[in-house]
Short mmCIF file of C-alpha atoms in Angstrom, two decimals:
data_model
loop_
_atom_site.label_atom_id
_atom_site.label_comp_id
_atom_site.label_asym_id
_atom_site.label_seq_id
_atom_site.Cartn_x
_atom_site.Cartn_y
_atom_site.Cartn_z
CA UNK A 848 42.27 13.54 4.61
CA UNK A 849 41.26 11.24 1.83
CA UNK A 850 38.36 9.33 3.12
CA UNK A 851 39.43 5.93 1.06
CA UNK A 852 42.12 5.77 3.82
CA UNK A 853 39.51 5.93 6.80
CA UNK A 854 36.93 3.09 7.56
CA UNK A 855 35.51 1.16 4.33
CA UNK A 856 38.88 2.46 2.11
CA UNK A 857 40.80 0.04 0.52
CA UNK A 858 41.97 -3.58 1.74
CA UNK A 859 45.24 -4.89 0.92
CA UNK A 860 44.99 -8.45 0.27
CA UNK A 861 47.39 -11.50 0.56
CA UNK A 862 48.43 -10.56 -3.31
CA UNK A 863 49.60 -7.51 -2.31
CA UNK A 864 53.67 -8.02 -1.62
CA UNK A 865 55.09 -4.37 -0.29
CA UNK A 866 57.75 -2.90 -2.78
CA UNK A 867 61.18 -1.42 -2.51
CA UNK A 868 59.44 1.90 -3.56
CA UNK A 869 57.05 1.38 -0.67
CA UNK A 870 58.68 0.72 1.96
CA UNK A 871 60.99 4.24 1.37
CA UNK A 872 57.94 5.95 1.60
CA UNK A 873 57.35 5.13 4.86
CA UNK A 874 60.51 5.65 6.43
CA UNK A 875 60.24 9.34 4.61
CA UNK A 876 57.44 9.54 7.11
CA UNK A 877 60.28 8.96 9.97
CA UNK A 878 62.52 11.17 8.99
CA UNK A 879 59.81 13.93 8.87
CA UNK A 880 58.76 13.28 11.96
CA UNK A 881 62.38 13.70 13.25
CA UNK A 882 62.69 16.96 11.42
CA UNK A 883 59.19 18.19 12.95
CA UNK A 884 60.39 17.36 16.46
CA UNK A 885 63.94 18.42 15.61
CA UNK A 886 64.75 15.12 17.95
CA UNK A 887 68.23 14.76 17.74
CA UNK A 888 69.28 12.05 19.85
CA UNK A 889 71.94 9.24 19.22
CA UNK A 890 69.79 5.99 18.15
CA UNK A 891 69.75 3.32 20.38
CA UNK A 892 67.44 0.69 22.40
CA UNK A 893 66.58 -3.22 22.53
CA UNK A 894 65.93 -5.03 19.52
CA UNK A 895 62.62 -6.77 18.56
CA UNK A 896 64.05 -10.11 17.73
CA UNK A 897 62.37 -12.03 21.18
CA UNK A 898 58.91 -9.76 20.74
CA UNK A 899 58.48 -11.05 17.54
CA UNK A 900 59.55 -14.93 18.08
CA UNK A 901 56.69 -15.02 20.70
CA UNK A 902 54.28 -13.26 18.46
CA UNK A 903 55.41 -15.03 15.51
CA UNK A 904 55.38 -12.39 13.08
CA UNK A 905 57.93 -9.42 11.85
CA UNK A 906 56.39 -6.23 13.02
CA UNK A 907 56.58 -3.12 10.45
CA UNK A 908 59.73 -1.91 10.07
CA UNK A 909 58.86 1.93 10.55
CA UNK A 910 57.66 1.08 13.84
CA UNK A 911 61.17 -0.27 14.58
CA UNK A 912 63.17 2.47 13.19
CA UNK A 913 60.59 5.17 15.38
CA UNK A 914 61.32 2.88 18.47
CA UNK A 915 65.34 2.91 18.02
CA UNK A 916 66.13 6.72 16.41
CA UNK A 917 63.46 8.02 19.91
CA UNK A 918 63.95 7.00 23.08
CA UNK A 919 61.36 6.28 25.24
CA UNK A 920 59.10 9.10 25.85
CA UNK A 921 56.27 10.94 24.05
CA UNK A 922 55.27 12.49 20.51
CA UNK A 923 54.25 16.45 21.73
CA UNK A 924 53.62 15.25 25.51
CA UNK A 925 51.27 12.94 24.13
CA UNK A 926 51.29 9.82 21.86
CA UNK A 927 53.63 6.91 23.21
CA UNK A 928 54.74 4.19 21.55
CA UNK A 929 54.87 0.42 23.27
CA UNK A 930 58.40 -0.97 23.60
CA UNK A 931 60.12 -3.99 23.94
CA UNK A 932 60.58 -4.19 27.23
CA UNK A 933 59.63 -1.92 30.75
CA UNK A 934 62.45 -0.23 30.70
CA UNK A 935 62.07 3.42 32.31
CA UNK A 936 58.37 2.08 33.09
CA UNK A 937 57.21 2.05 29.73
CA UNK A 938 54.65 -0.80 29.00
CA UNK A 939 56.27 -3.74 26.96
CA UNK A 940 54.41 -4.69 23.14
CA UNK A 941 54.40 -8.33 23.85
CA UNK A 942 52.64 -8.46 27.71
CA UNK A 943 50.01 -5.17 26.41
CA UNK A 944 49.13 -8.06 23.79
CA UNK A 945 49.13 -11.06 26.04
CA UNK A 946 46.95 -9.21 28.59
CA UNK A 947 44.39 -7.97 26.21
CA UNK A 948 44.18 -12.01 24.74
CA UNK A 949 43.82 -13.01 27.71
CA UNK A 950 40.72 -10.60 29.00
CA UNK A 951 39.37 -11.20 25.69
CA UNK A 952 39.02 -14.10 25.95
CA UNK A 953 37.60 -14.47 29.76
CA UNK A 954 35.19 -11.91 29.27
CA UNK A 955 32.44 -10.81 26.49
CA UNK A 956 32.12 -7.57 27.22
CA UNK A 957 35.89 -6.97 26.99
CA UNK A 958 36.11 -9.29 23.71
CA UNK A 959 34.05 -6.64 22.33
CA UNK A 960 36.06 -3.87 22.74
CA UNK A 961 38.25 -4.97 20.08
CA UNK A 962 34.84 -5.82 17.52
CA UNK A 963 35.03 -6.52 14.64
CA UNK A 964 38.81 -7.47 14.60
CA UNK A 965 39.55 -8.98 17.49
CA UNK A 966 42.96 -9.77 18.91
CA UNK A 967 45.64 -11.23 16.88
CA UNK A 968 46.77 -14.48 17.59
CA UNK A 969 48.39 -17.62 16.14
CA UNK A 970 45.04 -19.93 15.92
CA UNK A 971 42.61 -16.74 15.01
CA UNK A 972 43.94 -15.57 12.02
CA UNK A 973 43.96 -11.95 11.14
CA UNK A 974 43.73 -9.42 14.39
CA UNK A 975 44.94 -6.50 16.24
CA UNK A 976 48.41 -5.88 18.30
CA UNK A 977 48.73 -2.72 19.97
CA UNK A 978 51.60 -0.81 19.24
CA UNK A 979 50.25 2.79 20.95
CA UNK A 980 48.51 4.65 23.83
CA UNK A 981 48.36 8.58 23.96
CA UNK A 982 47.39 10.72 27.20
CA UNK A 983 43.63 10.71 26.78
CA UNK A 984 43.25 7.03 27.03
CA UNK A 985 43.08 6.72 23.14
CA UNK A 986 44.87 2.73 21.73
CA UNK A 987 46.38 2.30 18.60
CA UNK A 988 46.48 -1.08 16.74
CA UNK A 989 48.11 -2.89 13.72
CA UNK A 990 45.18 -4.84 11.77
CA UNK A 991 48.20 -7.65 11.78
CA UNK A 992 47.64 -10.70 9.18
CA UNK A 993 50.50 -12.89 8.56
CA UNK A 994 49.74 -13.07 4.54
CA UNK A 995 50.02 -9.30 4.36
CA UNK A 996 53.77 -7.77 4.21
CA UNK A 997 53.69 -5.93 7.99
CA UNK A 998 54.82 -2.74 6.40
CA UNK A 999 51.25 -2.93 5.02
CA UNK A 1000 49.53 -3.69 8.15
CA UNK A 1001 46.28 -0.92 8.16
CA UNK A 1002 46.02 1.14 11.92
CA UNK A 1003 43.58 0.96 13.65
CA UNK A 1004 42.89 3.19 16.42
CA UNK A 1005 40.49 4.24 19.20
CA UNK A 1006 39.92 7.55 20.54
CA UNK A 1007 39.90 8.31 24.74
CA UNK A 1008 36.29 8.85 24.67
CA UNK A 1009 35.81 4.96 24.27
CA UNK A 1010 34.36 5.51 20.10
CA UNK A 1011 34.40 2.83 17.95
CA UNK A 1012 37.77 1.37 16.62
CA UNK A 1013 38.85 3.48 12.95
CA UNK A 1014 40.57 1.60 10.40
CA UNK A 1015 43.54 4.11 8.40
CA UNK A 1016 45.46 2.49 5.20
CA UNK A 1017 48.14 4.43 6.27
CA UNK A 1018 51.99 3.40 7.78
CA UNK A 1019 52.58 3.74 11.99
CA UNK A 1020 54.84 6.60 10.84
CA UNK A 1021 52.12 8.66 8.63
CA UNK A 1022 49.56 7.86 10.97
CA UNK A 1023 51.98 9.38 14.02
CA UNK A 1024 53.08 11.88 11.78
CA UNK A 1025 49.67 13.26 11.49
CA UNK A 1026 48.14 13.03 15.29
CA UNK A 1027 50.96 15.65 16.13
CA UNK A 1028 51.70 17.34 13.44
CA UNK A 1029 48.11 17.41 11.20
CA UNK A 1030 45.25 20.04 12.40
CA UNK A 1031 42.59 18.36 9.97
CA UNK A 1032 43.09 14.61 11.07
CA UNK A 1033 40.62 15.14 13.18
CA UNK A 1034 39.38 13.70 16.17
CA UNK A 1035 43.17 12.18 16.66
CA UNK A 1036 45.45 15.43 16.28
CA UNK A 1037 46.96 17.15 18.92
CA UNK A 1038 48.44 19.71 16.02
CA UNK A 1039 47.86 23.39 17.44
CA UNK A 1040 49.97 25.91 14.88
CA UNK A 1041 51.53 27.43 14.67
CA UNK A 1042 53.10 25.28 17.87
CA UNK A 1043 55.38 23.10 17.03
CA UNK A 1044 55.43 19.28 17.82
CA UNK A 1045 57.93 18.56 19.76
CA UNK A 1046 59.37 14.61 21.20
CA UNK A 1047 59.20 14.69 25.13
CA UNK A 1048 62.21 12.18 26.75
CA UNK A 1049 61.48 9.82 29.46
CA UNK A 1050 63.96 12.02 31.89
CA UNK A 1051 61.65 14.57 31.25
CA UNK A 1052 59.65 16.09 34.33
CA UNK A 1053 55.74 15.28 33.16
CA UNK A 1054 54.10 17.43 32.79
CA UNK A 1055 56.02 20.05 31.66
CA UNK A 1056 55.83 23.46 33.28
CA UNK A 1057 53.84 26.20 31.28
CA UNK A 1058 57.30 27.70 30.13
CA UNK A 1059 58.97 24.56 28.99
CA UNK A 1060 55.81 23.64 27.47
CA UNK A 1061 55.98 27.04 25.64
CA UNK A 1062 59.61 26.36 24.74
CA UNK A 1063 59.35 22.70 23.62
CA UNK A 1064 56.85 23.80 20.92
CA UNK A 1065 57.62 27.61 20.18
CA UNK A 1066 57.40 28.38 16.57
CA UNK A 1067 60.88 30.06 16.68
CA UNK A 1068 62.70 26.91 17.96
CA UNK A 1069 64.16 25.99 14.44
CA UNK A 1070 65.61 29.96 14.10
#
């Protein structure tokens, strides 16, 4: 991992408009991370439209294309993604961000869990907006900034052991791509080959049984 891309790498600024070019790239990152999982479910889900009215920005159109082609559920057992609504108890984008404003703002200690970024909002300027949580307690954020294309949005992301927050130049896809699927994107990968990653439905018992967890990521599941 190129350590530009981690903490101190490069900035995108406000005269930095995302290409054509740019935006493909990222949505390669989807499609591998469909072919990884070998998810093969019929797209389908809520739209962002009223999530982003309240927050007043567009959020990155990866993210959007991960949350319709997957149901909800989890990345390997493990990484979830924040949805529009609380549908099959899955925590909604919009009241994750409201509630962390909120005890932000009431409380110092809390304020500074989100240091140095804080959280976004539409008198503060530049901030985070959770889009993740994974099974050890870990959070994953967009650096959002409405003078920044959101498909350039860095992530930044906290680890379950409470660690400082680590800033990636990378898209929501790439940087999901590589906690599941990446043994050197260390300490954020759950990657174990020659396992496969696999995409765990929300009708799915959790946790998985020894066997099914064996099955779901058996090396031999693409023969």
């Amino acid at each position: 991992m190129d350590i530009e891309r981690r903490l101190g790498g490069q900035h995108f600024g406000s005269q930095h408009t995302v290409t054509e070019k740019g935006r493909r790239v990222a949505m390669n990152w989807v499609d591998r991370i469909v072919e990884e999982t070998g998810w093969r479910q019929e797209p389908e889900g809520p739209g962002w439209e009223q999530t982003e009215a309240e927050l007043g920005v567009p959020l990155p159109t990866d993210f959007k294309e991960l949350s319709r082609r997957f149901v909800p559920g989890s990345f390997s057992g493990y990484l979830s993604l924040l949805r529009p609504t609380d549908e099959h108890d899955h925590q909604p984008l919009l009241s994750m961000w409201a509630g962390s404003r909120q005890m932000a703002a009431m409380d110092d200690f809390a304020a500074q869990l989100y240091a140095p970024y804080g959280i976004f909002g539409a008198d503060t300027g530049p901030g985070l907006i959770q889009w993740g949580i994974d099974m050890s307690e870990g959070d994953h954020f967009w650096l959002a900034d409405r003078s920044v294309e959101p498909d350039r949005w860095p992530v930044v992301s906290r680890g379950g052991d409470g660690g400082p927050l680590q800033r990636f130049d990378m898209s929501t896809a790439e940087f999901v791509h590589r906690v599941i699927a990446d043994p050197e994107f260390k300490p954020f990968t759950v990657a174990d080959p020659p396992q496969l990653p696999f995409y765990l439905p929300h009708w799915a018992p959790y946790p998985p049984s020894t066997e099914e967890w064996e099955a779901l990521s058996d090396p031999n599941r693409r023969s």
